């Protein structure tokens, strides 16, 4: 399973990359605003900066909701760097835009997926990724992980090449559960990835090793 970091913070991206586990980045206008990046030129320059750090795909989200505007905006985003994946909302015009981008060889990430039916439509339209938002479903007492399992099963049944990108991943158990279910990608905050590092027995064992090593020096 690939690990994407869901942020626009360049320092966090660099840290994840330095760990050797980073496969890509997802971001959105809210995350851009969080780091103080505003205005089209500044946002596009920030996407370029992200692409210069990572080796894998970088999802860049369109702000428009009509077919014509999404095409216009998406083509500008795709021209920034070959790593850019155009992030398109799950709406009817979004499906039309995904079909267009697919015909032009532009990768896409269909975002705001909350049902298996939506994921199926996006895959048929040619999406490179679909992003089921598991944490947001959990927030409304719906099993987000079940959605991931359903999408993986459907895609395997029919041989879709579309990758399942589990989004709104909140904690390390989300990551592990998505891996068990066969999700292709999990995108999450850096702290969720770093939480996978931790185990009290590791800490205890390391402390003992250090203690024993000091005895050898005496």
PDB file of C-alpha atoms in Angstrom:
ATOM      1  CA  UNK A   1       0.000   0.000   0.000  1.00  0.00           C
ATOM      2  CA  UNK A   2       1.208   3.471  -0.869  1.00  0.00           C
ATOM      3  CA  UNK A   3       1.386   6.228   1.736  1.00  0.00           C
ATOM      4  CA  UNK A   4       0.343   9.739   0.722  1.00  0.00           C
ATOM      5  CA  UNK A   5       0.499  12.657   3.147  1.00  0.00           C
ATOM      6  CA  UNK A   6      -2.557  14.892   3.248  1.00  0.00           C
ATOM      7  CA  UNK A   7      -1.139  18.373   3.731  1.00  0.00           C
ATOM      8  CA  UNK A   8       0.204  21.493   2.054  1.00  0.00           C
ATOM      9  CA  UNK A   9       2.913  21.978   4.680  1.00  0.00           C
ATOM     10  CA  UNK A  10       6.278  21.701   2.922  1.00  0.00           C
ATOM     11  CA  UNK A  11       8.185  20.886   6.110  1.00  0.00           C
ATOM     12  CA  UNK A  12       5.854  17.980   6.897  1.00  0.00           C
ATOM     13  CA  UNK A  13       6.212  16.706   3.331  1.00  0.00           C
ATOM     14  CA  UNK A  14      10.002  16.890   3.589  1.00  0.00           C
ATOM     15  CA  UNK A  15       9.943  15.046   6.911  1.00  0.00           C
ATOM     16  CA  UNK A  16       7.732  12.257   5.531  1.00  0.00           C
ATOM     17  CA  UNK A  17       9.959  11.993   2.473  1.00  0.00           C
ATOM     18  CA  UNK A  18      13.083  11.754   4.642  1.00  0.00           C
ATOM     19  CA  UNK A  19      11.541   8.764   6.446  1.00  0.00           C
ATOM     20  CA  UNK A  20      11.549   6.843   3.162  1.00  0.00           C
ATOM     21  CA  UNK A  21       7.831   6.036   3.242  1.00  0.00           C
ATOM     22  CA  UNK A  22       6.277   8.847   1.203  1.00  0.00           C
ATOM     23  CA  UNK A  23       4.708   7.885  -2.130  1.00  0.00           C
ATOM     24  CA  UNK A  24       2.728  11.051  -2.878  1.00  0.00           C
ATOM     25  CA  UNK A  25       0.739  14.011  -1.605  1.00  0.00           C
ATOM     26  CA  UNK A  26      -2.907  15.024  -1.545  1.00  0.00           C
ATOM     27  CA  UNK A  27      -4.003  18.539  -0.765  1.00  0.00           C
ATOM     28  CA  UNK A  28      -6.958  20.866  -1.184  1.00  0.00           C
ATOM     29  CA  UNK A  29      -7.884  24.554  -0.879  1.00  0.00           C
ATOM     30  CA  UNK A  30      -8.520  24.247   2.862  1.00  0.00           C
ATOM     31  CA  UNK A  31      -5.046  22.811   3.443  1.00  0.00           C
ATOM     32  CA  UNK A  32      -3.505  25.508   1.243  1.00  0.00           C
ATOM     33  CA  UNK A  33      -5.249  28.219   3.263  1.00  0.00           C
ATOM     34  CA  UNK A  34      -4.051  26.585   6.474  1.00  0.00           C
ATOM     35  CA  UNK A  35      -0.435  27.285   5.503  1.00  0.00           C
ATOM     36  CA  UNK A  36      -1.275  30.777   4.270  1.00  0.00           C
ATOM     37  CA  UNK A  37      -1.145  30.103   0.530  1.00  0.00           C
ATOM     38  CA  UNK A  38      -3.772  32.172  -1.282  1.00  0.00           C
ATOM     39  CA  UNK A  39      -4.342  33.270  -4.867  1.00  0.00           C
ATOM     40  CA  UNK A  40      -4.038  31.208  -8.034  1.00  0.00           C
ATOM     41  CA  UNK A  41      -0.413  32.042  -8.791  1.00  0.00           C
ATOM     42  CA  UNK A  42       0.728  31.331  -5.228  1.00  0.00           C
ATOM     43  CA  UNK A  43      -1.230  28.069  -5.094  1.00  0.00           C
ATOM     44  CA  UNK A  44       0.189  26.851  -8.406  1.00  0.00           C
ATOM     45  CA  UNK A  45       3.715  27.778  -7.312  1.00  0.00           C
ATOM     46  CA  UNK A  46       3.138  25.831  -4.095  1.00  0.00           C
ATOM     47  CA  UNK A  47       2.057  22.770  -6.068  1.00  0.00           C
ATOM     48  CA  UNK A  48       5.297  23.058  -8.042  1.00  0.00           C
ATOM     49  CA  UNK A  49       7.286  23.227  -4.814  1.00  0.00           C
ATOM     50  CA  UNK A  50       5.566  20.073  -3.560  1.00  0.00           C
ATOM     51  CA  UNK A  51       6.349  18.269  -6.819  1.00  0.00           C
ATOM     52  CA  UNK A  52      10.015  19.151  -6.408  1.00  0.00           C
ATOM     53  CA  UNK A  53      10.096  17.323  -3.060  1.00  0.00           C
ATOM     54  CA  UNK A  54       8.239  14.094  -3.819  1.00  0.00           C
ATOM     55  CA  UNK A  55       8.787  11.377  -6.407  1.00  0.00           C
ATOM     56  CA  UNK A  56       5.125  10.319  -6.726  1.00  0.00           C
ATOM     57  CA  UNK A  57       1.733  11.748  -7.547  1.00  0.00           C
ATOM     58  CA  UNK A  58       0.504  15.078  -6.193  1.00  0.00           C
ATOM     59  CA  UNK A  59      -3.266  15.627  -6.200  1.00  0.00           C
ATOM     60  CA  UNK A  60      -4.203  19.229  -7.054  1.00  0.00           C
ATOM     61  CA  UNK A  61      -7.877  20.109  -6.662  1.00  0.00           C
ATOM     62  CA  UNK A  62     -10.006  22.122  -9.076  1.00  0.00           C
ATOM     63  CA  UNK A  63     -12.191  24.780  -7.486  1.00  0.00           C
ATOM     64  CA  UNK A  64     -14.811  24.914 -10.228  1.00  0.00           C
ATOM     65  CA  UNK A  65     -18.007  22.875 -10.399  1.00  0.00           C
ATOM     66  CA  UNK A  66     -18.942  23.207 -14.082  1.00  0.00           C
ATOM     67  CA  UNK A  67     -17.520  21.013 -16.832  1.00  0.00           C
ATOM     68  CA  UNK A  68     -16.024  23.820 -18.887  1.00  0.00           C
ATOM     69  CA  UNK A  69     -14.356  25.512 -15.929  1.00  0.00           C
ATOM     70  CA  UNK A  70     -13.043  22.229 -14.529  1.00  0.00           C
ATOM     71  CA  UNK A  71     -11.430  21.425 -17.875  1.00  0.00           C
ATOM     72  CA  UNK A  72      -9.852  24.858 -18.082  1.00  0.00           C
ATOM     73  CA  UNK A  73      -8.576  24.759 -14.518  1.00  0.00           C
ATOM     74  CA  UNK A  74      -7.474  21.133 -14.673  1.00  0.00           C
ATOM     75  CA  UNK A  75      -5.385  21.657 -17.786  1.00  0.00           C
ATOM     76  CA  UNK A  76      -3.552  24.513 -16.078  1.00  0.00           C
ATOM     77  CA  UNK A  77      -2.878  22.319 -13.050  1.00  0.00           C
ATOM     78  CA  UNK A  78      -1.714  19.377 -15.159  1.00  0.00           C
ATOM     79  CA  UNK A  79       0.746  21.644 -16.981  1.00  0.00           C
ATOM     80  CA  UNK A  80       2.516  22.532 -13.717  1.00  0.00           C
ATOM     81  CA  UNK A  81       4.318  19.198 -13.470  1.00  0.00           C
ATOM     82  CA  UNK A  82       3.910  15.636 -14.822  1.00  0.00           C
ATOM     83  CA  UNK A  83       3.333  14.421 -11.237  1.00  0.00           C
ATOM     84  CA  UNK A  84       0.125  16.438 -10.890  1.00  0.00           C
ATOM     85  CA  UNK A  85      -3.109  14.457 -10.602  1.00  0.00           C
ATOM     86  CA  UNK A  86      -6.193  16.602 -11.155  1.00  0.00           C
ATOM     87  CA  UNK A  87      -8.573  16.229  -8.226  1.00  0.00           C
ATOM     88  CA  UNK A  88     -12.215  16.405  -9.357  1.00  0.00           C
ATOM     89  CA  UNK A  89     -15.394  16.309  -7.225  1.00  0.00           C
ATOM     90  CA  UNK A  90     -17.913  13.471  -7.506  1.00  0.00           C
ATOM     91  CA  UNK A  91     -20.639  15.327  -9.402  1.00  0.00           C
ATOM     92  CA  UNK A  92     -22.076  14.805 -12.877  1.00  0.00           C
ATOM     93  CA  UNK A  93     -19.906  17.451 -14.494  1.00  0.00           C
ATOM     94  CA  UNK A  94     -16.989  15.975 -12.584  1.00  0.00           C
ATOM     95  CA  UNK A  95     -17.542  12.616 -14.270  1.00  0.00           C
ATOM     96  CA  UNK A  96     -17.617  14.326 -17.650  1.00  0.00           C
ATOM     97  CA  UNK A  97     -14.369  16.090 -16.811  1.00  0.00           C
ATOM     98  CA  UNK A  98     -12.760  12.818 -15.710  1.00  0.00           C
ATOM     99  CA  UNK A  99     -13.698  11.240 -19.023  1.00  0.00           C
ATOM    100  CA  UNK A 100     -12.168  14.192 -20.881  1.00  0.00           C
ATOM    101  CA  UNK A 101      -8.955  14.182 -18.832  1.00  0.00           C
ATOM    102  CA  UNK A 102      -8.639  10.421 -19.255  1.00  0.00           C
ATOM    103  CA  UNK A 103      -8.859  10.815 -23.043  1.00  0.00           C
ATOM    104  CA  UNK A 104      -6.024  13.358 -22.877  1.00  0.00           C
ATOM    105  CA  UNK A 105      -3.786  11.193 -20.711  1.00  0.00           C
ATOM    106  CA  UNK A 106      -4.225  13.391 -17.622  1.00  0.00           C
ATOM    107  CA  UNK A 107      -4.462  11.480 -14.344  1.00  0.00           C
ATOM    108  CA  UNK A 108      -7.406  12.213 -12.052  1.00  0.00           C
ATOM    109  CA  UNK A 109      -8.486  11.694  -8.464  1.00  0.00           C
ATOM    110  CA  UNK A 110     -12.247  11.637  -7.948  1.00  0.00           C
ATOM    111  CA  UNK A 111     -12.790  13.080  -4.495  1.00  0.00           C
ATOM    112  CA  UNK A 112     -15.680  13.191  -2.021  1.00  0.00           C
ATOM    113  CA  UNK A 113     -16.655   9.551  -2.568  1.00  0.00           C
ATOM    114  CA  UNK A 114     -19.172   8.339   0.005  1.00  0.00           C
ATOM    115  CA  UNK A 115     -20.756   5.319  -1.719  1.00  0.00           C
ATOM    116  CA  UNK A 116     -19.678   2.322  -3.767  1.00  0.00           C
ATOM    117  CA  UNK A 117     -21.973   3.483  -6.557  1.00  0.00           C
ATOM    118  CA  UNK A 118     -20.104   6.770  -6.811  1.00  0.00           C
ATOM    119  CA  UNK A 119     -16.784   4.912  -6.950  1.00  0.00           C
ATOM    120  CA  UNK A 120     -18.093   2.626  -9.697  1.00  0.00           C
ATOM    121  CA  UNK A 121     -19.180   5.583 -11.816  1.00  0.00           C
ATOM    122  CA  UNK A 122     -15.809   7.297 -11.370  1.00  0.00           C
ATOM    123  CA  UNK A 123     -13.949   4.133 -12.375  1.00  0.00           C
ATOM    124  CA  UNK A 124     -16.091   3.725 -15.485  1.00  0.00           C
ATOM    125  CA  UNK A 125     -15.382   7.349 -16.418  1.00  0.00           C
ATOM    126  CA  UNK A 126     -11.663   6.579 -16.267  1.00  0.00           C
ATOM    127  CA  UNK A 127     -10.524   7.974 -12.905  1.00  0.00           C
ATOM    128  CA  UNK A 128      -6.969   7.115 -11.888  1.00  0.00           C
ATOM    129  CA  UNK A 129      -7.932   7.221  -8.209  1.00  0.00           C
ATOM    130  CA  UNK A 130     -11.152   7.285  -6.219  1.00  0.00           C
ATOM    131  CA  UNK A 131     -11.093   8.788  -2.727  1.00  0.00           C
ATOM    132  CA  UNK A 132     -13.601   7.327  -0.255  1.00  0.00           C
ATOM    133  CA  UNK A 133     -13.686   9.541   2.854  1.00  0.00           C
ATOM    134  CA  UNK A 134     -13.716   6.972   5.638  1.00  0.00           C
ATOM    135  CA  UNK A 135     -13.300   9.282   8.625  1.00  0.00           C
ATOM    136  CA  UNK A 136     -16.167  11.521   7.599  1.00  0.00           C
ATOM    137  CA  UNK A 137     -18.416   8.482   7.244  1.00  0.00           C
ATOM    138  CA  UNK A 138     -17.414   7.322  10.710  1.00  0.00           C
ATOM    139  CA  UNK A 139     -18.414  10.790  11.957  1.00  0.00           C
ATOM    140  CA  UNK A 140     -22.011  10.137  10.896  1.00  0.00           C
ATOM    141  CA  UNK A 141     -22.155   6.601  12.334  1.00  0.00           C
ATOM    142  CA  UNK A 142     -21.495   4.873   9.006  1.00  0.00           C
ATOM    143  CA  UNK A 143     -18.767   2.266   8.527  1.00  0.00           C
ATOM    144  CA  UNK A 144     -16.135   3.936   6.355  1.00  0.00           C
ATOM    145  CA  UNK A 145     -13.993   0.816   6.215  1.00  0.00           C
ATOM    146  CA  UNK A 146     -16.910  -1.202   4.864  1.00  0.00           C
ATOM    147  CA  UNK A 147     -17.055   1.248   1.975  1.00  0.00           C
ATOM    148  CA  UNK A 148     -13.379   0.652   1.225  1.00  0.00           C
ATOM    149  CA  UNK A 149     -13.964  -3.104   1.257  1.00  0.00           C
ATOM    150  CA  UNK A 150     -16.977  -2.787  -1.072  1.00  0.00           C
ATOM    151  CA  UNK A 151     -15.061  -0.639  -3.567  1.00  0.00           C
ATOM    152  CA  UNK A 152     -12.039  -2.957  -3.566  1.00  0.00           C
ATOM    153  CA  UNK A 153     -14.321  -5.951  -4.192  1.00  0.00           C
ATOM    154  CA  UNK A 154     -16.165  -4.263  -7.064  1.00  0.00           C
ATOM    155  CA  UNK A 155     -12.958  -3.111  -8.742  1.00  0.00           C
ATOM    156  CA  UNK A 156     -11.445  -6.591  -8.438  1.00  0.00           C
ATOM    157  CA  UNK A 157     -14.617  -8.185  -9.821  1.00  0.00           C
ATOM    158  CA  UNK A 158     -14.385  -6.234 -13.052  1.00  0.00           C
ATOM    159  CA  UNK A 159     -10.673  -5.568 -13.364  1.00  0.00           C
ATOM    160  CA  UNK A 160     -10.837  -1.789 -13.058  1.00  0.00           C
ATOM    161  CA  UNK A 161      -7.423  -0.157 -13.079  1.00  0.00           C
ATOM    162  CA  UNK A 162      -8.655   2.656 -10.839  1.00  0.00           C
ATOM    163  CA  UNK A 163      -6.821   2.786  -7.519  1.00  0.00           C
ATOM    164  CA  UNK A 164      -8.639   3.002  -4.189  1.00  0.00           C
ATOM    165  CA  UNK A 165      -7.212   5.951  -2.253  1.00  0.00           C
ATOM    166  CA  UNK A 166      -8.542   5.871   1.295  1.00  0.00           C
ATOM    167  CA  UNK A 167      -8.979   9.481   2.414  1.00  0.00           C
ATOM    168  CA  UNK A 168     -10.002  11.161   5.665  1.00  0.00           C
ATOM    169  CA  UNK A 169      -7.753   8.650   7.411  1.00  0.00           C
ATOM    170  CA  UNK A 170      -7.456   9.787  11.002  1.00  0.00           C
ATOM    171  CA  UNK A 171      -5.283   7.344  12.951  1.00  0.00           C
ATOM    172  CA  UNK A 172      -2.919   4.357  12.601  1.00  0.00           C
ATOM    173  CA  UNK A 173      -5.652   1.719  12.908  1.00  0.00           C
ATOM    174  CA  UNK A 174      -7.388   3.277   9.907  1.00  0.00           C
ATOM    175  CA  UNK A 175      -4.143   2.808   7.977  1.00  0.00           C
ATOM    176  CA  UNK A 176      -3.715  -0.823   9.017  1.00  0.00           C
ATOM    177  CA  UNK A 177      -7.359  -1.691   8.371  1.00  0.00           C
ATOM    178  CA  UNK A 178      -7.160  -0.156   4.896  1.00  0.00           C
ATOM    179  CA  UNK A 179      -4.029  -2.189   4.219  1.00  0.00           C
ATOM    180  CA  UNK A 180      -5.822  -5.385   5.288  1.00  0.00           C
ATOM    181  CA  UNK A 181      -8.732  -4.570   2.990  1.00  0.00           C
ATOM    182  CA  UNK A 182      -6.468  -4.038  -0.016  1.00  0.00           C
ATOM    183  CA  UNK A 183      -6.692  -0.279  -0.481  1.00  0.00           C
ATOM    184  CA  UNK A 184      -4.036   0.882  -2.933  1.00  0.00           C
ATOM    185  CA  UNK A 185      -3.293   4.108  -1.070  1.00  0.00           C
ATOM    186  CA  UNK A 186      -3.932   5.701   2.307  1.00  0.00           C
ATOM    187  CA  UNK A 187      -3.637   9.461   2.588  1.00  0.00           C
ATOM    188  CA  UNK A 188      -3.387  10.874   6.069  1.00  0.00           C
ATOM    189  CA  UNK A 189      -1.693  13.441   8.297  1.00  0.00           C
ATOM    190  CA  UNK A 190       1.963  12.893   9.137  1.00  0.00           C
ATOM    191  CA  UNK A 191       1.158  12.185  12.792  1.00  0.00           C
ATOM    192  CA  UNK A 192      -0.929   9.138  11.793  1.00  0.00           C
ATOM    193  CA  UNK A 193       2.000   7.702   9.842  1.00  0.00           C
ATOM    194  CA  UNK A 194       4.462   8.430  12.647  1.00  0.00           C
ATOM    195  CA  UNK A 195       2.131   6.749  15.148  1.00  0.00           C
ATOM    196  CA  UNK A 196       2.879   3.454  13.384  1.00  0.00           C
ATOM    197  CA  UNK A 197       6.423   3.766  14.709  1.00  0.00           C
ATOM    198  CA  UNK A 198       5.413   3.516  18.325  1.00  0.00           C
ATOM    199  CA  UNK A 199       5.241   0.457  20.552  1.00  0.00           C
ATOM    200  CA  UNK A 200       6.042   0.303  24.281  1.00  0.00           C
ATOM    201  CA  UNK A 201       7.970  -2.954  23.893  1.00  0.00           C
ATOM    202  CA  UNK A 202      10.205  -1.320  21.300  1.00  0.00           C
ATOM    203  CA  UNK A 203      10.917   1.518  23.731  1.00  0.00           C
ATOM    204  CA  UNK A 204      11.548  -0.945  26.560  1.00  0.00           C
ATOM    205  CA  UNK A 205      13.791  -3.145  24.431  1.00  0.00           C
ATOM    206  CA  UNK A 206      15.823  -0.196  23.150  1.00  0.00           C
ATOM    207  CA  UNK A 207      16.289   1.137  26.683  1.00  0.00           C
ATOM    208  CA  UNK A 208      17.599  -2.281  27.742  1.00  0.00           C
ATOM    209  CA  UNK A 209      19.971  -2.487  24.782  1.00  0.00           C
ATOM    210  CA  UNK A 210      21.382   0.952  25.614  1.00  0.00           C
ATOM    211  CA  UNK A 211      21.767  -0.009  29.285  1.00  0.00           C
ATOM    212  CA  UNK A 212      23.568  -3.236  28.393  1.00  0.00           C
ATOM    213  CA  UNK A 213      25.799  -1.431  25.897  1.00  0.00           C
ATOM    214  CA  UNK A 214      26.957   0.974  28.597  1.00  0.00           C
ATOM    215  CA  UNK A 215      27.863  -1.972  30.810  1.00  0.00           C
ATOM    216  CA  UNK A 216      30.119  -3.297  28.052  1.00  0.00           C
ATOM    217  CA  UNK A 217      32.008  -0.008  28.032  1.00  0.00           C
ATOM    218  CA  UNK A 218      32.754  -0.145  31.748  1.00  0.00           C
TER     219      UNK A 218
END
